[in-house]
Coordinates of C-alpha atoms in Angstrom, one line a residue:
M1 CA 93.9 115.8 108.6
K2 CA 92.4 112.0 110.7
K3 CA 92.2 108.3 111.1
I4 CA 88.5 107.7 111.4
D5 CA 88.0 106.3 114.9
G6 CA 87.9 102.2 115.1
F7 CA 89.2 101.7 111.7
V8 CA 93.1 99.8 112.6
M9 CA 95.1 97.7 110.0
R10 CA 95.3 94.2 111.3
R11 CA 97.9 92.2 108.3
L12 CA 97.1 88.8 108.2
G13 CA 99.9 87.0 106.9
Q14 CA 101.6 89.0 104.7
E15 CA 98.6 91.4 103.2
A16 CA 97.8 94.3 105.4
M17 CA 94.3 95.3 105.7
I18 CA 91.9 98.5 107.4
V19 CA 89.0 97.1 108.9
A20 CA 86.5 97.7 111.4
E21 CA 86.4 97.3 114.5
S22 CA 82.8 97.9 116.0
V23 CA 79.5 96.8 114.1
D24 CA 78.6 99.6 113.6
L25 CA 81.5 100.8 111.0
I26 CA 80.9 97.2 110.0
D27 CA 81.3 97.7 105.9
F28 CA 83.3 95.8 103.3
D29 CA 83.4 98.1 101.1
R30 CA 85.3 100.1 102.8
I31 CA 88.2 97.2 103.6
V32 CA 91.3 98.6 102.2
S33 CA 93.7 96.4 101.7
L34 CA 97.4 97.9 102.5
N35 CA 100.3 97.3 100.3
S36 CA 103.8 97.4 102.3
S37 CA 104.0 101.4 101.6
A38 CA 101.2 102.3 102.3
A39 CA 100.8 99.9 105.3
Y40 CA 104.5 101.6 106.4
V41 CA 102.4 105.0 106.1
W42 CA 99.6 104.2 107.8
E43 CA 101.5 103.0 110.9
S44 CA 103.8 106.1 110.8
L45 CA 100.4 108.3 110.9
P46 CA 100.6 110.5 113.8
D47 CA 97.4 109.8 116.2
T48 CA 96.6 113.7 116.1
G49 CA 96.0 114.5 112.6
F50 CA 98.6 114.6 109.3
T51 CA 98.7 116.8 106.4
T52 CA 99.6 115.5 102.7
R53 CA 103.2 116.8 103.4
T54 CA 102.9 114.3 105.8
I55 CA 102.7 111.6 104.0
T56 CA 105.4 113.1 101.9
D57 CA 108.3 113.1 104.4
I58 CA 107.7 109.5 105.5
L59 CA 107.8 108.7 101.3
I60 CA 111.5 110.7 101.2
R61 CA 112.2 109.8 104.8
R62 CA 111.9 105.7 104.3
Y63 CA 112.8 105.3 100.5
D64 CA 114.9 107.5 99.9
V65 CA 112.1 109.4 96.7
D66 CA 112.3 112.5 95.0
D67 CA 109.8 115.2 96.8
K68 CA 107.5 115.3 93.4
I69 CA 107.7 111.6 93.0
A70 CA 106.5 111.6 96.6
C71 CA 104.0 114.0 96.9
K72 CA 102.2 112.3 94.1
D73 CA 102.0 109.4 95.4
A74 CA 100.5 110.9 98.7
E75 CA 98.0 113.0 97.0
D76 CA 97.0 109.5 95.6
L77 CA 97.0 107.4 98.7
V78 CA 94.5 110.0 100.5
N79 CA 92.1 110.4 98.0
V80 CA 92.1 107.3 97.8
W81 CA 91.8 106.3 101.3
L82 CA 88.5 109.5 102.0
K83 CA 87.0 107.9 99.2
A84 CA 87.3 104.6 101.3
G85 CA 85.9 106.9 104.5
I86 CA 89.3 105.7 105.9
I87 CA 90.4 109.6 107.1
K88 CA 88.6 112.8 107.2
E89 CA 89.8 116.5 106.7

């Protein structure tokens, strides 16, 4: 998977959200608010691409959680981001 070019994370106070940088991509249904864990994952993802396993490993390293829990959380996050159209397979 890969982040779609033109979407970036911006912080407004303590809130983090993914927004479009260009007018061509602006769709207010595609503004995604991130909690602190999701923001950390987004910032940690390599620009070259990633898998659900990449996200799982990021969560395990950062939060010292069980692999099964991290894997489920990673899958949920990927599904939300795919539905929002901010990443592609």
